mmCIF file of C-alpha atoms and ligand atoms in Angstrom:
data_model
loop_
_atom_site.group_PDB
_atom_site.id
_atom_site.type_symbol
_atom_site.label_atom_id
_atom_site.label_comp_id
_atom_site.label_asym_id
_atom_site.label_seq_id
_atom_site.Cartn_x
_atom_site.Cartn_y
_atom_site.Cartn_z
ATOM 1 C CA UNK A 47 -57.369 7.194 -2.497
ATOM 2 C CA UNK A 48 -57.291 3.797 -0.830
ATOM 3 C CA UNK A 49 -53.775 2.415 -1.064
ATOM 4 C CA UNK A 50 -53.519 -1.387 -0.988
ATOM 5 C CA UNK A 51 -50.135 -1.867 -2.672
ATOM 6 C CA UNK A 52 -47.932 -1.805 0.412
ATOM 7 C CA UNK A 53 -45.709 -4.711 -0.667
ATOM 8 C CA UNK A 54 -44.507 -2.416 -3.461
ATOM 9 C CA UNK A 55 -43.858 0.462 -1.089
ATOM 10 C CA UNK A 56 -45.382 2.203 1.916
ATOM 11 C CA UNK A 57 -46.138 5.770 2.930
ATOM 12 C CA UNK A 58 -43.474 7.372 5.087
ATOM 13 C CA UNK A 59 -44.608 7.497 8.743
ATOM 14 C CA UNK A 60 -45.180 11.149 9.766
ATOM 15 C CA UNK A 61 -42.906 10.717 12.808
ATOM 16 C CA UNK A 62 -40.182 9.471 10.473
ATOM 17 C CA UNK A 63 -40.524 12.477 8.197
ATOM 18 C CA UNK A 64 -40.260 14.737 11.227
ATOM 19 C CA UNK A 65 -37.015 13.238 12.491
ATOM 20 C CA UNK A 66 -35.564 13.109 8.986
ATOM 21 C CA UNK A 67 -36.318 16.796 8.469
ATOM 22 C CA UNK A 68 -34.108 17.580 11.447
ATOM 23 C CA UNK A 69 -31.165 15.762 9.845
ATOM 24 C CA UNK A 70 -31.748 17.456 6.495
ATOM 25 C CA UNK A 71 -32.246 20.975 7.809
ATOM 26 C CA UNK A 72 -30.440 21.275 11.135
ATOM 27 C CA UNK A 73 -27.964 18.488 11.869
ATOM 28 C CA UNK A 74 -27.079 17.985 8.215
ATOM 29 C CA UNK A 75 -23.295 17.691 8.385
ATOM 30 C CA UNK A 76 -21.326 14.868 6.823
ATOM 31 C CA UNK A 77 -21.078 12.168 9.528
ATOM 32 C CA UNK A 78 -17.422 11.652 8.606
ATOM 33 C CA UNK A 79 -16.447 15.280 9.322
ATOM 34 C CA UNK A 80 -14.606 15.765 12.591
ATOM 35 C CA UNK A 81 -16.164 19.094 13.611
ATOM 36 C CA UNK A 82 -18.978 19.257 16.138
ATOM 37 C CA UNK A 83 -21.784 19.154 13.567
ATOM 38 C CA UNK A 84 -20.160 16.141 11.944
ATOM 39 C CA UNK A 85 -19.922 14.422 15.318
ATOM 40 C CA UNK A 86 -23.606 15.096 15.982
ATOM 41 C CA UNK A 87 -24.546 13.501 12.662
ATOM 42 C CA UNK A 88 -22.193 10.599 13.293
ATOM 43 C CA UNK A 89 -23.596 9.988 16.734
ATOM 44 C CA UNK A 90 -27.153 9.963 15.374
ATOM 45 C CA UNK A 91 -26.125 7.483 12.688
ATOM 46 C CA UNK A 92 -24.385 5.148 15.137
ATOM 47 C CA UNK A 93 -27.291 5.324 17.580
ATOM 48 C CA UNK A 94 -29.580 4.380 14.688
ATOM 49 C CA UNK A 95 -27.288 1.459 13.831
ATOM 50 C CA UNK A 96 -27.416 0.283 17.453
ATOM 51 C CA UNK A 97 -31.196 0.547 17.583
ATOM 52 C CA UNK A 98 -31.592 -1.318 14.287
ATOM 53 C CA UNK A 99 -29.170 -4.020 15.423
ATOM 54 C CA UNK A 100 -30.977 -4.457 18.721
ATOM 55 C CA UNK A 101 -34.419 -4.633 17.047
ATOM 56 C CA UNK A 102 -33.130 -7.232 14.572
ATOM 57 C CA UNK A 103 -31.260 -9.283 17.191
ATOM 58 C CA UNK A 104 -27.860 -8.431 15.734
ATOM 59 C CA UNK A 105 -24.664 -6.672 16.727
ATOM 60 C CA UNK A 106 -24.169 -3.078 15.431
ATOM 61 C CA UNK A 107 -20.990 -4.190 13.658
ATOM 62 C CA UNK A 108 -23.086 -6.644 11.652
ATOM 63 C CA UNK A 109 -25.260 -3.858 10.172
ATOM 64 C CA UNK A 110 -24.266 -2.063 6.946
ATOM 65 C CA UNK A 111 -26.299 0.650 5.248
ATOM 66 C CA UNK A 112 -26.908 0.533 1.503
ATOM 67 C CA UNK A 113 -29.233 2.319 -0.924
ATOM 68 C CA UNK A 114 -31.917 -0.393 -1.234
ATOM 69 C CA UNK A 115 -32.461 -4.106 -0.719
ATOM 70 C CA UNK A 116 -31.492 -4.748 -4.331
ATOM 71 C CA UNK A 117 -28.036 -3.364 -3.534
ATOM 72 C CA UNK A 118 -27.828 -5.428 -0.331
ATOM 73 C CA UNK A 119 -28.760 -8.567 -2.275
ATOM 74 C CA UNK A 120 -26.213 -7.824 -5.014
ATOM 75 C CA UNK A 121 -23.549 -7.276 -2.390
ATOM 76 C CA UNK A 122 -24.281 -10.536 -0.553
ATOM 77 C CA UNK A 123 -24.520 -12.748 -3.635
ATOM 78 C CA UNK A 124 -21.488 -11.204 -5.342
ATOM 79 C CA UNK A 125 -19.378 -11.351 -2.172
ATOM 80 C CA UNK A 126 -20.199 -15.040 -1.687
ATOM 81 C CA UNK A 127 -19.330 -15.711 -5.319
ATOM 82 C CA UNK A 128 -15.969 -13.987 -4.956
ATOM 83 C CA UNK A 129 -15.079 -16.380 -2.107
ATOM 84 C CA UNK A 130 -16.418 -19.556 -3.707
ATOM 85 C CA UNK A 131 -13.044 -21.080 -4.585
ATOM 86 C CA UNK A 132 -13.595 -23.899 -7.071
ATOM 87 C CA UNK A 133 -17.255 -24.352 -6.215
ATOM 88 C CA UNK A 134 -19.820 -23.410 -8.854
ATOM 89 C CA UNK A 135 -23.305 -24.160 -7.594
ATOM 90 C CA UNK A 136 -25.902 -21.853 -6.033
ATOM 91 C CA UNK A 137 -29.325 -22.953 -4.860
ATOM 92 C CA UNK A 138 -32.310 -20.678 -4.675
ATOM 93 C CA UNK A 139 -36.052 -20.857 -5.282
ATOM 94 C CA UNK A 140 -37.840 -20.068 -8.522
ATOM 95 C CA UNK A 141 -40.074 -17.522 -6.732
ATOM 96 C CA UNK A 142 -37.348 -15.163 -5.503
ATOM 97 C CA UNK A 143 -37.548 -11.451 -6.260
ATOM 98 C CA UNK A 144 -35.853 -10.413 -9.517
ATOM 99 C CA UNK A 145 -33.122 -8.774 -7.433
ATOM 100 C CA UNK A 146 -31.957 -12.300 -6.608
ATOM 101 C CA UNK A 147 -32.882 -14.099 -9.837
ATOM 102 C CA UNK A 148 -31.329 -11.523 -12.168
ATOM 103 C CA UNK A 149 -28.186 -11.163 -10.051
ATOM 104 C CA UNK A 150 -27.657 -14.905 -10.334
ATOM 105 C CA UNK A 151 -28.353 -14.671 -14.067
ATOM 106 C CA UNK A 152 -25.644 -12.036 -14.385
ATOM 107 C CA UNK A 153 -23.232 -14.099 -12.289
ATOM 108 C CA UNK A 154 -23.882 -17.056 -14.573
ATOM 109 C CA UNK A 155 -22.834 -14.945 -17.558
ATOM 110 C CA UNK A 156 -19.792 -13.449 -15.904
ATOM 111 C CA UNK A 157 -18.613 -16.204 -13.531
ATOM 112 C CA UNK A 158 -19.990 -19.369 -15.105
ATOM 113 C CA UNK A 159 -21.896 -20.414 -11.984
ATOM 114 C CA UNK A 160 -24.535 -23.160 -11.960
ATOM 115 C CA UNK A 161 -27.974 -22.084 -10.684
ATOM 116 C CA UNK A 162 -30.517 -24.493 -9.220
ATOM 117 C CA UNK A 163 -33.994 -22.984 -8.779
ATOM 118 C CA UNK A 164 -36.223 -25.079 -6.528
ATOM 119 C CA UNK A 165 -39.934 -24.602 -7.322
ATOM 120 C CA UNK A 166 -42.569 -24.077 -4.609
ATOM 121 C CA UNK A 167 -45.409 -26.448 -3.824
ATOM 122 C CA UNK A 168 -48.915 -25.540 -5.034
ATOM 123 C CA UNK A 169 -49.441 -23.316 -1.975
ATOM 124 C CA UNK A 170 -46.437 -21.147 -2.855
ATOM 125 C CA UNK A 171 -44.200 -22.535 -0.108
ATOM 126 C CA UNK A 172 -40.818 -24.009 -1.013
ATOM 127 C CA UNK A 173 -39.853 -27.111 0.977
ATOM 128 C CA UNK A 174 -36.571 -26.870 2.884
ATOM 129 C CA UNK A 175 -35.902 -30.571 2.254
ATOM 130 C CA UNK A 176 -36.069 -29.993 -1.493
ATOM 131 C CA UNK A 177 -33.403 -27.317 -1.220
ATOM 132 C CA UNK A 178 -31.299 -29.507 1.045
ATOM 133 C CA UNK A 179 -31.479 -32.368 -1.429
ATOM 134 C CA UNK A 180 -29.776 -30.215 -4.075
ATOM 135 C CA UNK A 181 -26.758 -29.458 -1.902
ATOM 136 C CA UNK A 182 -23.507 -31.150 -2.804
ATOM 137 C CA UNK A 183 -19.769 -30.497 -2.489
ATOM 138 C CA UNK A 184 -19.937 -28.045 -5.378
ATOM 139 C CA UNK A 185 -22.459 -25.769 -3.592
ATOM 140 C CA UNK A 186 -21.194 -22.474 -2.164
ATOM 141 C CA UNK A 187 -24.372 -20.441 -1.631
ATOM 142 C CA UNK A 188 -28.052 -20.802 -0.777
ATOM 143 C CA UNK A 189 -30.367 -17.801 -1.070
ATOM 144 C CA UNK A 190 -33.978 -17.968 0.090
ATOM 145 C CA UNK A 191 -36.593 -15.287 0.642
ATOM 146 C CA UNK A 192 -38.254 -15.235 4.057
ATOM 147 C CA UNK A 193 -41.587 -14.153 2.602
ATOM 148 C CA UNK A 194 -42.727 -14.058 -1.004
ATOM 149 C CA UNK A 195 -43.740 -10.550 -2.062
ATOM 150 C CA UNK A 196 -46.382 -11.702 -4.571
ATOM 151 C CA UNK A 197 -48.369 -14.156 -2.435
ATOM 152 C CA UNK A 198 -47.211 -13.345 1.096
ATOM 153 C CA UNK A 199 -46.318 -17.022 1.654
ATOM 154 C CA UNK A 200 -43.800 -17.542 4.458
ATOM 155 C CA UNK A 201 -40.840 -19.686 3.392
ATOM 156 C CA UNK A 202 -38.953 -22.137 5.671
ATOM 157 C CA UNK A 203 -35.950 -19.830 6.041
ATOM 158 C CA UNK A 204 -35.380 -20.686 9.728
ATOM 159 C CA UNK A 205 -35.657 -24.431 9.243
ATOM 160 C CA UNK A 206 -33.296 -24.223 6.288
ATOM 161 C CA UNK A 207 -30.838 -22.193 8.342
ATOM 162 C CA UNK A 208 -30.708 -24.940 10.962
ATOM 163 C CA UNK A 209 -30.172 -27.576 8.284
ATOM 164 C CA UNK A 210 -27.412 -25.548 6.645
ATOM 165 C CA UNK A 211 -25.507 -24.702 9.828
ATOM 166 C CA UNK A 212 -21.869 -25.751 9.793
ATOM 167 C CA UNK A 213 -22.014 -26.947 6.185
ATOM 168 C CA UNK A 214 -19.568 -24.237 5.083
ATOM 169 C CA UNK A 215 -22.064 -22.808 2.606
ATOM 170 C CA UNK A 216 -22.973 -19.116 2.488
ATOM 171 C CA UNK A 217 -26.638 -18.521 3.367
ATOM 172 C CA UNK A 218 -28.500 -15.345 2.381
ATOM 173 C CA UNK A 219 -32.041 -14.493 3.452
ATOM 174 C CA UNK A 220 -34.068 -11.903 1.546
ATOM 175 C CA UNK A 221 -36.002 -10.619 4.555
ATOM 176 C CA UNK A 222 -37.522 -7.585 2.811
ATOM 177 C CA UNK A 223 -41.167 -8.549 3.343
ATOM 178 C CA UNK A 224 -40.877 -9.576 6.997
ATOM 179 C CA UNK A 225 -40.602 -6.293 8.855
ATOM 180 C CA UNK A 226 -43.804 -5.207 10.604
ATOM 181 C CA UNK A 227 -45.538 -8.293 9.195
ATOM 182 C CA UNK A 228 -44.166 -11.189 11.270
ATOM 183 C CA UNK A 229 -41.716 -11.637 14.144
ATOM 184 C CA UNK A 230 -38.196 -11.696 12.743
ATOM 185 C CA UNK A 231 -34.941 -12.007 14.639
ATOM 186 C CA UNK A 232 -31.394 -12.802 13.654
ATOM 187 C CA UNK A 233 -30.550 -13.766 17.217
ATOM 188 C CA UNK A 234 -30.667 -17.524 16.711
ATOM 189 C CA UNK A 235 -30.301 -17.427 12.967
ATOM 190 C CA UNK A 236 -27.374 -19.126 11.281
ATOM 191 C CA UNK A 237 -27.556 -17.026 8.118
ATOM 192 C CA UNK A 238 -24.488 -15.160 6.888
ATOM 193 C CA UNK A 239 -26.383 -12.371 5.135
ATOM 194 C CA UNK A 240 -29.871 -10.849 5.367
ATOM 195 C CA UNK A 241 -31.295 -8.011 3.268
ATOM 196 C CA UNK A 242 -33.882 -5.395 4.254
ATOM 197 C CA UNK A 243 -35.449 -2.273 2.735
ATOM 198 C CA UNK A 244 -36.734 0.710 4.724
ATOM 199 C CA UNK A 245 -39.417 1.818 2.268
ATOM 200 C CA UNK A 246 -41.296 -1.441 2.833
ATOM 201 C CA UNK A 247 -41.994 -0.549 6.481
ATOM 202 C CA UNK A 248 -42.960 3.136 6.364
ATOM 203 C CA UNK A 249 -39.326 4.228 6.229
ATOM 204 C CA UNK A 250 -37.687 6.292 3.502
ATOM 205 C CA UNK A 251 -36.871 5.164 -0.018
ATOM 206 C CA UNK A 252 -33.133 4.997 -0.649
ATOM 207 C CA UNK A 253 -32.109 2.991 2.423
ATOM 208 C CA UNK A 254 -31.337 -0.707 2.456
ATOM 209 C CA UNK A 255 -29.687 -2.767 5.181
ATOM 210 C CA UNK A 256 -27.303 -5.646 4.763
ATOM 211 C CA UNK A 257 -26.767 -7.808 7.829
ATOM 212 C CA UNK A 258 -23.449 -9.636 7.700
ATOM 213 C CA UNK A 259 -22.815 -12.187 10.415
ATOM 214 C CA UNK A 260 -19.666 -11.657 12.459
ATOM 215 C CA UNK A 261 -16.707 -13.518 10.925
ATOM 216 C CA UNK A 262 -18.413 -13.897 7.542
ATOM 217 C CA UNK A 263 -16.051 -12.980 4.720
ATOM 218 C CA UNK A 264 -17.046 -9.723 3.100
ATOM 219 C CA UNK A 265 -15.718 -7.929 0.034
ATOM 220 C CA UNK A 266 -16.118 -4.122 -0.260
ATOM 221 C CA UNK A 267 -18.963 -3.468 -2.667
ATOM 222 C CA UNK A 268 -18.463 0.193 -3.493
ATOM 223 C CA UNK A 269 -14.902 1.405 -3.137
ATOM 224 C CA UNK A 270 -13.991 4.991 -2.377
ATOM 225 C CA UNK A 271 -13.689 7.015 0.802
ATOM 226 C CA UNK A 272 -13.908 4.004 3.096
ATOM 227 C CA UNK A 273 -17.242 4.631 4.808
ATOM 228 C CA UNK A 274 -19.103 1.745 6.479
ATOM 229 C CA UNK A 275 -15.814 0.398 7.829
ATOM 230 C CA UNK A 276 -14.278 0.365 4.367
ATOM 231 C CA UNK A 277 -16.943 -1.936 2.997
ATOM 232 C CA UNK A 278 -19.425 0.411 1.333
ATOM 233 C CA UNK A 279 -18.012 3.786 0.441
ATOM 234 C CA UNK A 280 -20.073 6.903 -0.177
ATOM 235 C CA UNK A 281 -21.316 9.512 2.283
ATOM 236 C CA UNK A 282 -24.017 7.907 4.377
ATOM 237 C CA UNK A 283 -27.624 9.067 4.108
ATOM 238 C CA UNK A 284 -27.950 10.171 7.737
ATOM 239 C CA UNK A 285 -31.572 11.439 7.549
ATOM 240 C CA UNK A 286 -32.579 8.164 5.898
ATOM 241 C CA UNK A 287 -30.667 6.037 8.391
ATOM 242 C CA UNK A 288 -32.120 7.841 11.408
ATOM 243 C CA UNK A 289 -35.582 7.595 9.824
ATOM 244 C CA UNK A 290 -35.101 3.879 9.183
ATOM 245 C CA UNK A 291 -34.318 3.192 12.839
ATOM 246 C CA UNK A 292 -37.493 4.950 13.940
ATOM 247 C CA UNK A 293 -39.568 3.264 11.218
ATOM 248 C CA UNK A 294 -38.269 -0.133 12.307
ATOM 249 C CA UNK A 295 -39.072 0.594 15.945
ATOM 250 C CA UNK A 296 -42.623 1.674 15.054
ATOM 251 C CA UNK A 297 -43.087 -1.430 12.871
ATOM 252 C CA UNK A 298 -41.882 -3.816 15.565
ATOM 253 C CA UNK A 299 -43.926 -2.138 18.305
ATOM 254 C CA UNK A 300 -47.158 -2.236 16.301
ATOM 255 C CA UNK A 301 -46.670 -5.758 14.935
ATOM 256 C CA UNK A 302 -49.083 -7.577 17.203
ATOM 257 C CA UNK A 303 -51.973 -5.133 16.950
ATOM 258 C CA UNK A 304 -51.504 -4.736 13.188
ATOM 259 C CA UNK A 305 -51.322 -8.493 12.547
ATOM 260 C CA UNK A 306 -54.538 -9.243 14.403
ATOM 261 C CA UNK A 307 -56.422 -6.451 12.665
ATOM 262 C CA UNK A 308 -55.140 -7.180 9.144
ATOM 263 C CA UNK A 309 -55.913 -10.884 9.486
ATOM 264 C CA UNK A 310 -59.539 -9.944 10.226
ATOM 265 C CA UNK A 311 -59.551 -7.725 7.116
ATOM 266 C CA UNK A 312 -58.173 -10.616 5.085
ATOM 267 C CA UNK A 313 -61.076 -12.790 6.208
ATOM 268 C CA UNK A 314 -63.546 -10.127 5.015
ATOM 269 C CA UNK A 315 -61.828 -9.941 1.623
ATOM 270 C CA UNK A 316 -61.672 -13.732 1.250
ATOM 271 C CA UNK A 317 -65.410 -14.020 1.925
ATOM 272 C CA UNK A 318 -66.148 -11.522 -0.849
ATOM 273 C CA UNK A 319 -63.689 -13.120 -3.267
ATOM 274 C CA UNK A 320 -65.359 -16.496 -2.785
ATOM 275 C CA UNK A 321 -68.802 -14.926 -3.167
ATOM 276 C CA UNK A 322 -67.864 -13.539 -6.589
ATOM 277 C CA UNK A 323 -66.339 -16.820 -7.785
ATOM 278 C CA UNK A 324 -62.707 -15.902 -7.168
ATOM 279 C CA UNK A 325 -59.765 -18.013 -6.036
ATOM 280 C CA UNK A 326 -57.358 -17.228 -3.186
ATOM 281 C CA UNK A 327 -53.706 -17.806 -4.159
ATOM 282 C CA UNK A 328 -52.262 -17.018 -0.718
ATOM 283 C CA UNK A 329 -51.957 -19.822 1.866
ATOM 284 C CA UNK A 330 -53.878 -18.075 4.667
ATOM 285 C CA UNK A 331 -52.353 -20.006 7.574
ATOM 286 C CA UNK A 332 -48.825 -19.742 6.248
ATOM 287 C CA UNK A 333 -48.553 -16.144 5.169
ATOM 288 C CA UNK A 334 -48.033 -12.614 6.417
ATOM 289 C CA UNK A 335 -51.268 -10.899 7.512
ATOM 290 C CA UNK A 336 -51.096 -7.925 5.160
ATOM 291 C CA UNK A 337 -51.064 -9.808 1.849
ATOM 292 C CA UNK A 338 -53.749 -11.508 -0.189
ATOM 293 C CA UNK A 339 -53.250 -12.615 -3.767
ATOM 294 C CA UNK A 340 -56.516 -13.505 -5.480
ATOM 295 C CA UNK A 341 -57.734 -14.351 -8.974
ATOM 296 C CA UNK A 342 -61.116 -13.390 -10.363
ATOM 297 C CA UNK A 343 -61.420 -15.706 -13.366
ATOM 298 C CA UNK A 344 -62.783 -13.969 -16.432
ATOM 299 C CA UNK A 345 -61.121 -10.619 -15.717
ATOM 300 C CA UNK A 346 -57.500 -9.978 -16.573
ATOM 301 C CA UNK A 347 -55.489 -8.716 -13.606
ATOM 302 C CA UNK A 348 -54.383 -5.477 -15.232
ATOM 303 C CA UNK A 349 -57.952 -4.675 -16.369
ATOM 304 C CA UNK A 350 -59.198 -5.034 -12.805
ATOM 305 C CA UNK A 351 -56.264 -3.051 -11.412
ATOM 306 C CA UNK A 352 -56.988 -0.215 -13.850
ATOM 307 C CA UNK A 353 -60.711 -0.287 -13.118
ATOM 308 C CA UNK A 354 -60.051 -0.201 -9.352
ATOM 309 C CA UNK A 355 -57.588 2.626 -9.888
ATOM 310 C CA UNK A 356 -60.259 4.685 -11.640
ATOM 311 C CA UNK A 357 -62.385 4.212 -8.522
ATOM 312 C CA UNK A 358 -59.525 5.489 -6.357
ATOM 313 C CA UNK A 359 -58.210 2.123 -5.158
ATOM 314 C CA UNK A 360 -54.609 1.033 -5.744
ATOM 315 C CA UNK A 361 -53.794 -2.692 -5.721
ATOM 316 C CA UNK A 362 -50.962 -4.622 -7.362
ATOM 317 C CA UNK A 363 -51.063 -6.936 -10.323
ATOM 318 C CA UNK A 364 -49.169 -10.204 -10.717
ATOM 319 C CA UNK A 365 -49.180 -9.883 -14.447
ATOM 320 C CA UNK A 366 -45.943 -9.492 -16.355
ATOM 321 C CA UNK A 367 -47.691 -7.546 -19.112
ATOM 322 C CA UNK A 368 -46.789 -4.202 -17.692
ATOM 323 C CA UNK A 369 -43.111 -3.417 -17.387
ATOM 324 C CA UNK A 370 -44.058 -1.082 -14.549
ATOM 325 C CA UNK A 371 -45.592 -3.801 -12.395
ATOM 326 C CA UNK A 372 -43.289 -5.917 -10.275
ATOM 327 C CA UNK A 373 -44.188 -8.783 -12.583
ATOM 328 C CA UNK A 374 -45.043 -11.625 -10.249
ATOM 329 C CA UNK A 375 -46.620 -13.789 -12.947
ATOM 330 C CA UNK A 376 -43.688 -16.215 -12.797
ATOM 331 C CA UNK A 377 -44.464 -16.839 -9.117
ATOM 332 C CA UNK A 378 -47.992 -18.068 -9.855
ATOM 333 C CA UNK A 379 -46.721 -20.069 -12.819
ATOM 334 C CA UNK A 380 -44.138 -21.731 -10.560
ATOM 335 C CA UNK A 381 -47.024 -22.629 -8.205
ATOM 336 C CA UNK A 382 -48.637 -24.372 -11.191
ATOM 337 C CA UNK A 383 -51.635 -22.073 -11.159
ATOM 338 C CA UNK A 384 -53.606 -22.484 -14.380
ATOM 339 C CA UNK A 385 -53.114 -19.808 -17.078
ATOM 340 C CA UNK A 386 -56.445 -18.110 -16.366
ATOM 341 C CA UNK A 387 -55.756 -17.979 -12.646
ATOM 342 C CA UNK A 388 -52.330 -16.469 -13.383
ATOM 343 C CA UNK A 389 -53.640 -13.893 -15.865
ATOM 344 C CA UNK A 390 -56.408 -12.772 -13.518
ATOM 345 C CA UNK A 391 -54.377 -12.446 -10.316
ATOM 346 C CA UNK A 392 -54.239 -9.260 -8.296
ATOM 347 C CA UNK A 393 -52.342 -8.561 -5.080
ATOM 348 C CA UNK A 394 -53.932 -6.725 -2.190
ATOM 349 C CA UNK A 395 -51.278 -5.641 0.309
ATOM 350 C CA UNK A 396 -52.329 -3.676 3.365
ATOM 351 C CA UNK A 397 -50.336 -1.812 6.005
ATOM 352 C CA UNK A 398 -50.844 -0.714 9.587
ATOM 353 C CA UNK A 399 -52.502 2.422 8.151
ATOM 354 C CA UNK A 400 -55.244 0.388 6.435
ATOM 355 C CA UNK A 401 -58.651 0.801 8.080
ATOM 356 C CA UNK A 402 -61.724 -1.405 8.152
ATOM 357 C CA UNK A 403 -63.552 1.289 6.178
ATOM 358 C CA UNK A 404 -60.874 1.053 3.454
ATOM 359 C CA UNK A 405 -61.571 -2.664 3.164
ATOM 360 C CA UNK A 406 -65.360 -2.286 3.195
ATOM 361 C CA UNK A 407 -65.118 0.326 0.433
ATOM 362 C CA UNK A 408 -62.727 -1.915 -1.507
ATOM 363 C CA UNK A 409 -64.983 -4.975 -1.410
ATOM 364 C CA UNK A 410 -68.021 -2.884 -2.366
ATOM 365 C CA UNK A 411 -66.209 -1.507 -5.424
ATOM 366 C CA UNK A 412 -64.785 -4.939 -6.254
ATOM 367 C CA UNK A 413 -68.250 -6.521 -6.305
ATOM 368 C CA UNK A 414 -69.596 -3.731 -8.494
ATOM 369 C CA UNK A 415 -66.711 -3.927 -10.964
ATOM 370 C CA UNK A 416 -66.754 -7.696 -11.220
ATOM 371 C CA UNK A 417 -70.442 -7.611 -12.123
ATOM 372 C CA UNK A 418 -69.736 -5.235 -15.004
ATOM 373 C CA UNK A 419 -66.319 -6.491 -16.219
ATOM 374 C CA UNK A 420 -66.857 -10.223 -16.266
ATOM 375 C CA UNK A 421 -67.326 -11.746 -19.687
HETATM 376 N N1 PLP B 607 -36.878 -8.558 -2.243
HETATM 377 C C1 PLP B 607 -38.211 -8.587 -2.085
HETATM 378 C C2 PLP B 607 -38.860 -9.813 -1.528
HETATM 379 C C3 PLP B 607 -38.979 -7.476 -2.427
HETATM 380 O O1 PLP B 607 -40.299 -7.494 -2.263
HETATM 381 C C4 PLP B 607 -38.317 -6.326 -2.946
HETATM 382 C C5 PLP B 607 -39.096 -5.160 -3.386
HETATM 383 O O2 PLP B 607 -40.200 -5.306 -3.903
HETATM 384 C C6 PLP B 607 -36.920 -6.336 -3.083
HETATM 385 C C7 PLP B 607 -36.240 -7.479 -2.714
HETATM 386 C C8 PLP B 607 -36.167 -5.148 -3.589
HETATM 387 O O3 PLP B 607 -36.242 -4.091 -2.681
HETATM 388 P P1 PLP B 607 -35.728 -2.607 -3.024
HETATM 389 O O4 PLP B 607 -36.868 -1.926 -3.692
HETATM 390 O O5 PLP B 607 -35.390 -1.974 -1.730
HETATM 391 O O6 PLP B 607 -34.535 -2.732 -3.890
#
């Protein structure tokens, strides 16, 4: 199999599996137990927190472990809403992940908030000025993704952070698609919250991170035994947390080499896509190096994905037709792509494990399939 759907999830790094096995099989105690095995587990967890904080440019006390980025996002947006006072307005983009869009939808039903969704430009990038223009005295929260998962387009999350500083508005960044794909640091960031997910960078499924800036108001999300300094109860997933720290370290250390290599692979794919009459939906110079969203007019996205799958190649679709896809059709629609371009879009997302041979095989199969499938 050739796996090119890494924005959906990645393979666990073998080194990560190895270290996790130790904390499942040997040092498996509850990190909140006070006996020696508990202390060993606790120490491993806190060392992982320190490593993660240092790699992200944060303080360990600003790092909370959750079960996935969706949980981190829910926590951030719901916490901000609980401290909004009389303010009602949130501003986000129309191309956010459903974890953000549907959480706001729910908050609208339950808390009567007002949601402003700023659309992207044709290249899939949202302009910071357009978000800023929507801000008024009624605004309590801005949430923007750092990188769009469907197109790979990098959003102006840093610029927006500078513009928002000292405005007294909560700022959340969905940073899920940044790790291992572009330099990312919270060191000079002014955001209050940032969400991450380990399974997107060769870490385990079941671990999310919520960064909460020091002095930002925070409401406990899951109440119970008081773990995570009383803010997120439930016995921590020590193997997953330790694995996440190692996965993050590996991702950061290989960033430069991986980026250069994957950008070359993207050029090879783009050449082929153009040769077969396709359109590139990703802004090459303003996107992460692992992602390429392309449309092959005349072939529906899901038909091409299925045909590639039969040839042993896994790519993602942007179509909303399948409830099992991550349904990115609305992203292309928001970019004002024409209906055919939207219906025929596929997403190729590589990882540091992708090889040149994978890409050469992929483009060979793509050319062959397009010749037979096109009507
Ligand atoms: N945000 C973005 C940009 C994503 O790509 C994803 C996953 O696809 C999520 C949030 C949700 O992540 P998780 O699967 O960890 O809940």
